[in-house]
Amino acid sequence: QVQVVESGGGLVQAGGSLRLSCQASGAIFGFNAMGWFRQASGKQRELVASIDNDGTTRYGDSVKGRFTISRGAARNTAHLQMNSLKPEDTAVYYCAARQIRHTDFDSWGRGTQVTVSS
């Protein structure tokens, strides 16, 4: 059974930083990509950042230059460093993993709340 567990998050003032971490497990063939998504109240879920096994990264336009995604030493871990946080970054952040031989992010964590106060 695939499991994805996030850690980090919390309350921070605007301009501050937070680091989110994620660990995925249970995939028979492993994972070929990890990603972070977020959903603010009343809004659709959106991509924050993703990273493939070859190191290719993708970022949502609103976080480019402020957030950095990285993989841990183990391919099943990912981190999201969030700097220069803004109140509009407030959302529930979800980690997702894409299993090898799959085309979509299909393994999701429960989410962690990030709140940025002005």
mmCIF file of N, CA and C in Angstrom:
data_model
loop_
_atom_site.group_PDB
_atom_site.id
_atom_site.type_symbol
_atom_site.label_atom_id
_atom_site.label_comp_id
_atom_site.label_asym_id
_atom_site.label_seq_id
_atom_site.Cartn_x
_atom_site.Cartn_y
_atom_site.Cartn_z
ATOM 1 N N GLN A 1 0.849 -1.194 0.000
ATOM 2 C CA GLN A 1 0.000 0.000 0.000
ATOM 3 C C GLN A 1 0.880 1.237 0.000
ATOM 4 N N VAL A 2 0.631 2.125 -0.942
ATOM 5 C CA VAL A 2 1.427 3.341 -1.054
ATOM 6 C C VAL A 2 0.986 4.344 0.006
ATOM 7 N N GLN A 3 1.959 4.928 0.653
ATOM 8 C CA GLN A 3 1.686 5.967 1.633
ATOM 9 C C GLN A 3 2.545 7.183 1.351
ATOM 10 N N VAL A 4 1.970 8.355 1.545
ATOM 11 C CA VAL A 4 2.685 9.615 1.389
ATOM 12 C C VAL A 4 2.424 10.431 2.650
ATOM 13 N N VAL A 5 3.491 10.853 3.296
ATOM 14 C CA VAL A 5 3.357 11.558 4.571
ATOM 15 C C VAL A 5 4.118 12.875 4.498
ATOM 16 N N GLU A 6 3.419 13.954 4.795
ATOM 17 C CA GLU A 6 4.043 15.277 4.815
ATOM 18 C C GLU A 6 4.405 15.663 6.249
ATOM 19 N N SER A 7 5.381 16.549 6.368
ATOM 20 C CA SER A 7 5.708 17.149 7.660
ATOM 21 C C SER A 7 6.137 18.588 7.403
ATOM 22 N N GLY A 8 6.082 19.374 8.450
ATOM 23 C CA GLY A 8 6.379 20.799 8.323
ATOM 24 C C GLY A 8 5.086 21.588 8.296
ATOM 25 N N GLY A 9 5.146 22.771 7.794
ATOM 26 C CA GLY A 9 3.962 23.615 7.785
ATOM 27 C C GLY A 9 3.828 24.375 9.094
ATOM 28 N N GLY A 10 2.766 25.166 9.171
ATOM 29 C CA GLY A 10 2.534 25.942 10.377
ATOM 30 C C GLY A 10 2.211 27.381 10.057
ATOM 31 N N LEU A 11 2.426 28.228 11.046
ATOM 32 C CA LEU A 11 2.101 29.651 10.940
ATOM 33 C C LEU A 11 3.390 30.459 10.861
ATOM 34 N N VAL A 12 3.448 31.375 9.918
ATOM 35 C CA VAL A 12 4.634 32.208 9.756
ATOM 36 C C VAL A 12 4.195 33.605 9.317
ATOM 37 N N GLN A 13 4.990 34.602 9.644
ATOM 38 C CA GLN A 13 4.684 35.954 9.208
ATOM 39 C C GLN A 13 5.124 36.160 7.756
ATOM 40 N N ALA A 14 4.484 37.091 7.109
ATOM 41 C CA ALA A 14 4.856 37.419 5.732
ATOM 42 C C ALA A 14 6.340 37.766 5.666
ATOM 43 N N GLY A 15 6.987 37.248 4.634
ATOM 44 C CA GLY A 15 8.425 37.440 4.479
ATOM 45 C C GLY A 15 9.253 36.332 5.082
ATOM 46 N N GLY A 16 8.623 35.485 5.857
ATOM 47 C CA GLY A 16 9.328 34.401 6.515
ATOM 48 C C GLY A 16 9.496 33.184 5.626
ATOM 49 N N SER A 17 10.030 32.128 6.225
ATOM 50 C CA SER A 17 10.323 30.898 5.486
ATOM 51 C C SER A 17 9.769 29.685 6.226
ATOM 52 N N LEU A 18 9.483 28.666 5.456
ATOM 53 C CA LEU A 18 9.088 27.370 5.987
ATOM 54 C C LEU A 18 9.649 26.284 5.082
ATOM 55 N N ARG A 19 9.818 25.110 5.650
ATOM 56 C CA ARG A 19 10.299 23.965 4.878
ATOM 57 C C ARG A 19 9.349 22.802 5.096
ATOM 58 N N LEU A 20 8.875 22.262 3.998
ATOM 59 C CA LEU A 20 8.013 21.092 4.044
ATOM 60 C C LEU A 20 8.807 19.870 3.586
ATOM 61 N N SER A 21 8.494 18.746 4.179
ATOM 62 C CA SER A 21 9.141 17.495 3.796
ATOM 63 C C SER A 21 8.080 16.442 3.530
ATOM 64 N N CYS A 22 8.464 15.480 2.729
ATOM 65 C CA CYS A 22 7.518 14.445 2.321
ATOM 66 C C CYS A 22 8.268 13.130 2.128
ATOM 67 N N GLN A 23 7.650 12.069 2.542
ATOM 68 C CA GLN A 23 8.208 10.741 2.319
ATOM 69 C C GLN A 23 7.133 9.827 1.769
ATOM 70 N N ALA A 24 7.452 9.142 0.694
ATOM 71 C CA ALA A 24 6.532 8.192 0.084
ATOM 72 C C ALA A 24 7.088 6.785 0.240
ATOM 73 N N SER A 25 6.193 5.827 0.337
ATOM 74 C CA SER A 25 6.626 4.445 0.512
ATOM 75 C C SER A 25 5.579 3.498 -0.056
ATOM 76 N N GLY A 26 5.981 2.273 -0.262
ATOM 77 C CA GLY A 26 5.044 1.224 -0.611
ATOM 78 C C GLY A 26 4.850 0.955 -2.089
ATOM 79 N N ALA A 27 5.513 1.698 -2.962
ATOM 80 C CA ALA A 27 5.346 1.451 -4.405
ATOM 81 C C ALA A 27 6.231 0.283 -4.829
ATOM 82 N N ILE A 28 5.655 -0.631 -5.565
ATOM 83 C CA ILE A 28 6.391 -1.837 -5.951
ATOM 84 C C ILE A 28 7.610 -1.492 -6.796
ATOM 85 N N PHE A 29 7.440 -0.594 -7.756
ATOM 86 C CA PHE A 29 8.534 -0.249 -8.658
ATOM 87 C C PHE A 29 9.189 1.086 -8.318
ATOM 88 N N GLY A 30 8.737 1.702 -7.244
ATOM 89 C CA GLY A 30 9.313 2.985 -6.872
ATOM 90 C C GLY A 30 8.580 4.155 -7.498
ATOM 91 N N PHE A 31 9.143 5.338 -7.335
ATOM 92 C CA PHE A 31 8.520 6.580 -7.786
ATOM 93 C C PHE A 31 9.430 7.284 -8.781
ATOM 94 N N ASN A 32 8.848 7.916 -9.791
ATOM 95 C CA ASN A 32 9.674 8.634 -10.745
ATOM 96 C C ASN A 32 9.489 10.145 -10.667
ATOM 97 N N ALA A 33 8.630 10.608 -9.781
ATOM 98 C CA ALA A 33 8.458 12.053 -9.596
ATOM 99 C C ALA A 33 7.765 12.314 -8.266
ATOM 100 N N MET A 34 8.091 13.464 -7.702
ATOM 101 C CA MET A 34 7.421 13.925 -6.480
ATOM 102 C C MET A 34 6.962 15.354 -6.733
ATOM 103 N N GLY A 35 5.883 15.740 -6.072
ATOM 104 C CA GLY A 35 5.391 17.098 -6.296
ATOM 105 C C GLY A 35 4.675 17.644 -5.085
ATOM 106 N N TRP A 36 4.558 18.950 -5.091
ATOM 107 C CA TRP A 36 3.780 19.649 -4.068
ATOM 108 C C TRP A 36 2.666 20.416 -4.765
ATOM 109 N N PHE A 37 1.485 20.298 -4.234
ATOM 110 C CA PHE A 37 0.312 21.010 -4.709
ATOM 111 C C PHE A 37 -0.277 21.752 -3.521
ATOM 112 N N ARG A 38 -1.111 22.737 -3.794
ATOM 113 C CA ARG A 38 -1.771 23.438 -2.697
ATOM 114 C C ARG A 38 -3.194 23.786 -3.090
ATOM 115 N N GLN A 39 -4.009 23.931 -2.072
ATOM 116 C CA GLN A 39 -5.397 24.325 -2.284
ATOM 117 C C GLN A 39 -5.777 25.331 -1.223
ATOM 118 N N ALA A 40 -6.048 26.538 -1.651
ATOM 119 C CA ALA A 40 -6.514 27.583 -0.748
ATOM 120 C C ALA A 40 -8.026 27.489 -0.630
ATOM 121 N N SER A 41 -8.548 28.035 0.420
ATOM 122 C CA SER A 41 -9.980 27.982 0.674
ATOM 123 C C SER A 41 -10.741 28.608 -0.496
ATOM 124 N N GLY A 42 -11.682 27.856 -1.037
ATOM 125 C CA GLY A 42 -12.500 28.355 -2.118
ATOM 126 C C GLY A 42 -11.852 28.331 -3.489
ATOM 127 N N LYS A 43 -10.659 27.774 -3.576
ATOM 128 C CA LYS A 43 -9.944 27.749 -4.849
ATOM 129 C C LYS A 43 -9.627 26.318 -5.262
ATOM 130 N N GLN A 44 -9.275 26.163 -6.531
ATOM 131 C CA GLN A 44 -8.890 24.850 -7.026
ATOM 132 C C GLN A 44 -7.461 24.511 -6.610
ATOM 133 N N ARG A 45 -7.188 23.231 -6.551
ATOM 134 C CA ARG A 45 -5.841 22.781 -6.252
ATOM 135 C C ARG A 45 -4.921 23.163 -7.410
ATOM 136 N N GLU A 46 -3.719 23.592 -7.074
ATOM 137 C CA GLU A 46 -2.778 24.011 -8.102
ATOM 138 C C GLU A 46 -1.392 23.427 -7.831
ATOM 139 N N LEU A 47 -0.642 23.272 -8.906
ATOM 140 C CA LEU A 47 0.730 22.804 -8.776
ATOM 141 C C LEU A 47 1.591 23.894 -8.140
ATOM 142 N N VAL A 48 2.369 23.499 -7.160
ATOM 143 C CA VAL A 48 3.370 24.391 -6.581
ATOM 144 C C VAL A 48 4.725 24.099 -7.216
ATOM 145 N N ALA A 49 5.133 22.843 -7.149
ATOM 146 C CA ALA A 49 6.420 22.446 -7.714
ATOM 147 C C ALA A 49 6.467 20.937 -7.860
ATOM 148 N N SER A 50 7.245 20.482 -8.822
ATOM 149 C CA SER A 50 7.456 19.044 -8.981
ATOM 150 C C SER A 50 8.888 18.791 -9.410
ATOM 151 N N ILE A 51 9.344 17.563 -9.159
ATOM 152 C CA ILE A 51 10.699 17.191 -9.542
ATOM 153 C C ILE A 51 10.705 15.742 -10.005
ATOM 154 N N ASP A 52 11.322 15.513 -11.157
ATOM 155 C CA ASP A 52 11.425 14.166 -11.708
ATOM 156 C C ASP A 52 12.714 13.505 -11.232
ATOM 157 N N ASN A 53 12.824 12.221 -11.507
ATOM 158 C CA ASN A 53 14.022 11.496 -11.096
ATOM 159 C C ASN A 53 15.283 12.016 -11.796
ATOM 160 N N ASP A 54 15.116 12.607 -12.972
ATOM 161 C CA ASP A 54 16.295 13.146 -13.663
ATOM 162 C C ASP A 54 16.632 14.563 -13.208
ATOM 163 N N GLY A 55 15.890 15.059 -12.218
ATOM 164 C CA GLY A 55 16.178 16.379 -11.666
ATOM 165 C C GLY A 55 15.402 17.516 -12.290
ATOM 166 N N THR A 56 14.605 17.227 -13.308
ATOM 167 C CA THR A 56 13.806 18.271 -13.932
ATOM 168 C C THR A 56 12.784 18.815 -12.942
ATOM 169 N N THR A 57 12.742 20.130 -12.805
ATOM 170 C CA THR A 57 11.807 20.758 -11.879
ATOM 171 C C THR A 57 10.809 21.638 -12.635
ATOM 172 N N ARG A 58 9.648 21.768 -12.063
ATOM 173 C CA ARG A 58 8.598 22.646 -12.597
ATOM 174 C C ARG A 58 8.008 23.412 -11.428
ATOM 175 N N TYR A 59 7.678 24.680 -11.669
ATOM 176 C CA TYR A 59 7.124 25.528 -10.619
ATOM 177 C C TYR A 59 5.886 26.256 -11.120
ATOM 178 N N GLY A 60 4.956 26.467 -10.198
ATOM 179 C CA GLY A 60 3.853 27.343 -10.515
ATOM 180 C C GLY A 60 4.359 28.771 -10.654
ATOM 181 N N ASP A 61 3.716 29.545 -11.509
ATOM 182 C CA ASP A 61 4.196 30.901 -11.779
ATOM 183 C C ASP A 61 4.269 31.751 -10.512
ATOM 184 N N SER A 62 3.349 31.551 -9.606
ATOM 185 C CA SER A 62 3.270 32.410 -8.427
ATOM 186 C C SER A 62 4.380 32.149 -7.409
ATOM 187 N N VAL A 63 5.104 31.044 -7.561
ATOM 188 C CA VAL A 63 6.129 30.716 -6.557
ATOM 189 C C VAL A 63 7.542 30.728 -7.139
ATOM 190 N N LYS A 64 7.660 30.932 -8.434
ATOM 191 C CA LYS A 64 8.986 30.932 -9.068
ATOM 192 C C LYS A 64 9.884 31.978 -8.415
ATOM 193 N N GLY A 65 11.096 31.560 -8.114
ATOM 194 C CA GLY A 65 12.053 32.460 -7.489
ATOM 195 C C GLY A 65 11.947 32.529 -5.982
ATOM 196 N N ARG A 66 10.898 31.954 -5.425
ATOM 197 C CA ARG A 66 10.728 31.985 -3.961
ATOM 198 C C ARG A 66 10.766 30.598 -3.338
ATOM 199 N N PHE A 67 10.264 29.610 -4.074
ATOM 200 C CA PHE A 67 10.207 28.235 -3.568
ATOM 201 C C PHE A 67 11.207 27.371 -4.309
ATOM 202 N N THR A 68 11.736 26.376 -3.610
ATOM 203 C CA THR A 68 12.661 25.434 -4.222
ATOM 204 C C THR A 68 12.293 24.022 -3.806
ATOM 205 N N ILE A 69 12.142 23.150 -4.797
ATOM 206 C CA ILE A 69 11.862 21.747 -4.508
ATOM 207 C C ILE A 69 13.154 20.954 -4.671
ATOM 208 N N SER A 70 13.333 19.955 -3.834
ATOM 209 C CA SER A 70 14.517 19.117 -3.923
ATOM 210 C C SER A 70 14.166 17.697 -3.514
ATOM 211 N N ARG A 71 14.995 16.759 -3.947
ATOM 212 C CA ARG A 71 14.819 15.375 -3.540
ATOM 213 C C ARG A 71 15.819 15.066 -2.435
ATOM 214 N N GLY A 72 15.447 14.158 -1.558
ATOM 215 C CA GLY A 72 16.371 13.700 -0.551
ATOM 216 C C GLY A 72 17.331 12.674 -1.142
ATOM 217 N N ALA A 73 18.218 12.177 -0.318
ATOM 218 C CA ALA A 73 19.161 11.161 -0.767
ATOM 219 C C ALA A 73 18.416 9.934 -1.272
ATOM 220 N N ALA A 74 17.319 9.629 -0.630
ATOM 221 C CA ALA A 74 16.440 8.563 -1.104
ATOM 222 C C ALA A 74 15.438 9.160 -2.072
ATOM 223 N N ARG A 75 15.211 8.494 -3.185
ATOM 224 C CA ARG A 75 14.342 9.035 -4.226
ATOM 225 C C ARG A 75 12.901 9.201 -3.755
ATOM 226 N N ASN A 76 12.563 8.610 -2.617
ATOM 227 C CA ASN A 76 11.176 8.684 -2.167
ATOM 228 C C ASN A 76 10.934 9.812 -1.180
ATOM 229 N N THR A 77 11.861 10.762 -1.108
ATOM 230 C CA THR A 77 11.657 11.912 -0.244
ATOM 231 C C THR A 77 11.781 13.191 -1.050
ATOM 232 N N ALA A 78 11.057 14.204 -0.611
ATOM 233 C CA ALA A 78 11.107 15.495 -1.285
ATOM 234 C C ALA A 78 10.938 16.593 -0.262
ATOM 235 N N HIS A 79 11.523 17.728 -0.569
ATOM 236 C CA HIS A 79 11.453 18.872 0.328
ATOM 237 C C HIS A 79 11.024 20.094 -0.473
ATOM 238 N N LEU A 80 10.326 20.987 0.199
ATOM 239 C CA LEU A 80 9.931 22.246 -0.419
ATOM 240 C C LEU A 80 10.366 23.379 0.504
ATOM 241 N N GLN A 81 11.360 24.114 0.069
ATOM 242 C CA GLN A 81 11.816 25.281 0.806
ATOM 243 C C GLN A 81 11.040 26.488 0.316
ATOM 244 N N MET A 82 10.342 27.135 1.224
ATOM 245 C CA MET A 82 9.497 28.271 0.872
ATOM 246 C C MET A 82 10.042 29.525 1.534
ATOM 247 N N ASN A 83 10.484 30.462 0.729
ATOM 248 C CA ASN A 83 11.024 31.725 1.225
ATOM 249 C C ASN A 83 10.143 32.886 0.789
ATOM 250 N N SER A 84 10.339 34.005 1.430
ATOM 251 C CA SER A 84 9.578 35.224 1.092
ATOM 252 C C SER A 84 8.085 34.937 1.016
ATOM 253 N N LEU A 85 7.586 34.277 2.016
ATOM 254 C CA LEU A 85 6.186 33.865 1.999
ATOM 255 C C LEU A 85 5.252 35.063 2.041
ATOM 256 N N LYS A 86 4.127 34.904 1.360
ATOM 257 C CA LYS A 86 3.115 35.947 1.272
ATOM 258 C C LYS A 86 1.798 35.420 1.823
ATOM 259 N N PRO A 87 0.927 36.301 2.264
ATOM 260 C CA PRO A 87 -0.378 35.826 2.752
ATOM 261 C C PRO A 87 -1.119 34.982 1.720
ATOM 262 N N GLU A 88 -0.933 35.271 0.451
ATOM 263 C CA GLU A 88 -1.627 34.492 -0.575
ATOM 264 C C GLU A 88 -1.049 33.090 -0.758
ATOM 265 N N ASP A 89 0.030 32.775 -0.067
ATOM 266 C CA ASP A 89 0.545 31.408 -0.052
ATOM 267 C C ASP A 89 -0.191 30.533 0.953
ATOM 268 N N THR A 90 -1.052 31.140 1.738
ATOM 269 C CA THR A 90 -1.821 30.381 2.720
ATOM 270 C C THR A 90 -2.688 29.338 2.023
ATOM 271 N N ALA A 91 -2.533 28.086 2.441
ATOM 272 C CA ALA A 91 -3.256 26.985 1.797
ATOM 273 C C ALA A 91 -2.928 25.688 2.525
ATOM 274 N N VAL A 92 -3.640 24.652 2.162
ATOM 275 C CA VAL A 92 -3.241 23.301 2.547
ATOM 276 C C VAL A 92 -2.305 22.785 1.451
ATOM 277 N N TYR A 93 -1.146 22.341 1.852
ATOM 278 C CA TYR A 93 -0.142 21.850 0.907
ATOM 279 C C TYR A 93 -0.137 20.329 0.931
ATOM 280 N N TYR A 94 -0.208 19.761 -0.253
ATOM 281 C CA TYR A 94 -0.251 18.303 -0.404
ATOM 282 C C TYR A 94 0.989 17.823 -1.143
ATOM 283 N N CYS A 95 1.574 16.776 -0.627
ATOM 284 C CA CYS A 95 2.644 16.103 -1.350
ATOM 285 C C CYS A 95 2.042 14.991 -2.189
ATOM 286 N N ALA A 96 2.588 14.810 -3.371
ATOM 287 C CA ALA A 96 2.115 13.754 -4.253
ATOM 288 C C ALA A 96 3.308 13.035 -4.864
ATOM 289 N N ALA A 97 3.099 11.768 -5.163
ATOM 290 C CA ALA A 97 4.146 10.964 -5.790
ATOM 291 C C ALA A 97 3.586 10.269 -7.028
ATOM 292 N N ARG A 98 4.413 10.141 -8.027
ATOM 293 C CA ARG A 98 4.016 9.425 -9.240
ATOM 294 C C ARG A 98 4.819 8.135 -9.313
ATOM 295 N N GLN A 99 4.109 7.035 -9.348
ATOM 296 C CA GLN A 99 4.761 5.737 -9.383
ATOM 297 C C GLN A 99 5.335 5.466 -10.774
ATOM 298 N N ILE A 100 6.422 4.747 -10.792
ATOM 299 C CA ILE A 100 7.002 4.301 -12.059
ATOM 300 C C ILE A 100 5.953 3.478 -12.803
ATOM 301 N N ARG A 101 5.841 3.704 -14.106
ATOM 302 C CA ARG A 101 4.861 3.078 -15.008
ATOM 303 C C ARG A 101 3.492 3.751 -14.917
ATOM 304 N N HIS A 102 3.394 4.811 -14.129
ATOM 305 C CA HIS A 102 2.162 5.582 -14.075
ATOM 306 C C HIS A 102 2.395 6.933 -14.741
ATOM 307 N N THR A 103 1.322 7.552 -15.200
ATOM 308 C CA THR A 103 1.472 8.826 -15.907
ATOM 309 C C THR A 103 1.068 10.034 -15.074
ATOM 310 N N ASP A 104 0.345 9.817 -14.017
ATOM 311 C CA ASP A 104 -0.139 10.931 -13.202
ATOM 312 C C ASP A 104 0.331 10.791 -11.756
ATOM 313 N N PHE A 105 0.262 11.898 -11.046
ATOM 314 C CA PHE A 105 0.468 11.840 -9.602
ATOM 315 C C PHE A 105 -0.767 11.157 -9.006
ATOM 316 N N ASP A 106 -0.588 9.976 -8.483
ATOM 317 C CA ASP A 106 -1.736 9.211 -8.021
ATOM 318 C C ASP A 106 -1.623 8.754 -6.582
ATOM 319 N N SER A 107 -0.602 9.219 -5.893
ATOM 320 C CA SER A 107 -0.440 8.891 -4.476
ATOM 321 C C SER A 107 -0.318 10.212 -3.728
ATOM 322 N N TRP A 108 -1.217 10.427 -2.799
ATOM 323 C CA TRP A 108 -1.326 11.744 -2.152
ATOM 324 C C TRP A 108 -1.239 11.646 -0.641
ATOM 325 N N GLY A 109 -0.627 12.660 -0.052
ATOM 326 C CA GLY A 109 -0.638 12.782 1.391
ATOM 327 C C GLY A 109 -1.920 13.453 1.863
ATOM 328 N N ARG A 110 -2.049 13.571 3.167
ATOM 329 C CA ARG A 110 -3.264 14.157 3.739
ATOM 330 C C ARG A 110 -3.243 15.675 3.727
ATOM 331 N N GLY A 111 -2.071 16.244 3.544
ATOM 332 C CA GLY A 111 -1.969 17.692 3.504
ATOM 333 C C GLY A 111 -1.478 18.282 4.815
ATOM 334 N N THR A 112 -0.840 19.433 4.694
ATOM 335 C CA THR A 112 -0.385 20.160 5.870
ATOM 336 C C THR A 112 -0.714 21.637 5.673
ATOM 337 N N GLN A 113 -1.192 22.264 6.729
ATOM 338 C CA GLN A 113 -1.640 23.656 6.627
ATOM 339 C C GLN A 113 -0.451 24.607 6.713
ATOM 340 N N VAL A 114 -0.415 25.550 5.791
ATOM 341 C CA VAL A 114 0.542 26.651 5.840
ATOM 342 C C VAL A 114 -0.264 27.941 5.905
ATOM 343 N N THR A 115 -0.009 28.717 6.937
ATOM 344 C CA THR A 115 -0.709 29.982 7.115
ATOM 345 C C THR A 115 0.314 31.104 7.215
ATOM 346 N N VAL A 116 0.156 32.104 6.358
ATOM 347 C CA VAL A 116 1.066 33.243 6.347
ATOM 348 C C VAL A 116 0.286 34.471 6.784
ATOM 349 N N SER A 117 0.689 35.057 7.883
ATOM 350 C CA SER A 117 0.000 36.223 8.410
ATOM 351 C C SER A 117 0.637 37.509 7.876
ATOM 352 N N SER A 118 -0.192 38.517 7.704
ATOM 353 C CA SER A 118 0.310 39.791 7.156
ATOM 354 C C SER A 118 0.790 40.706 8.254
#
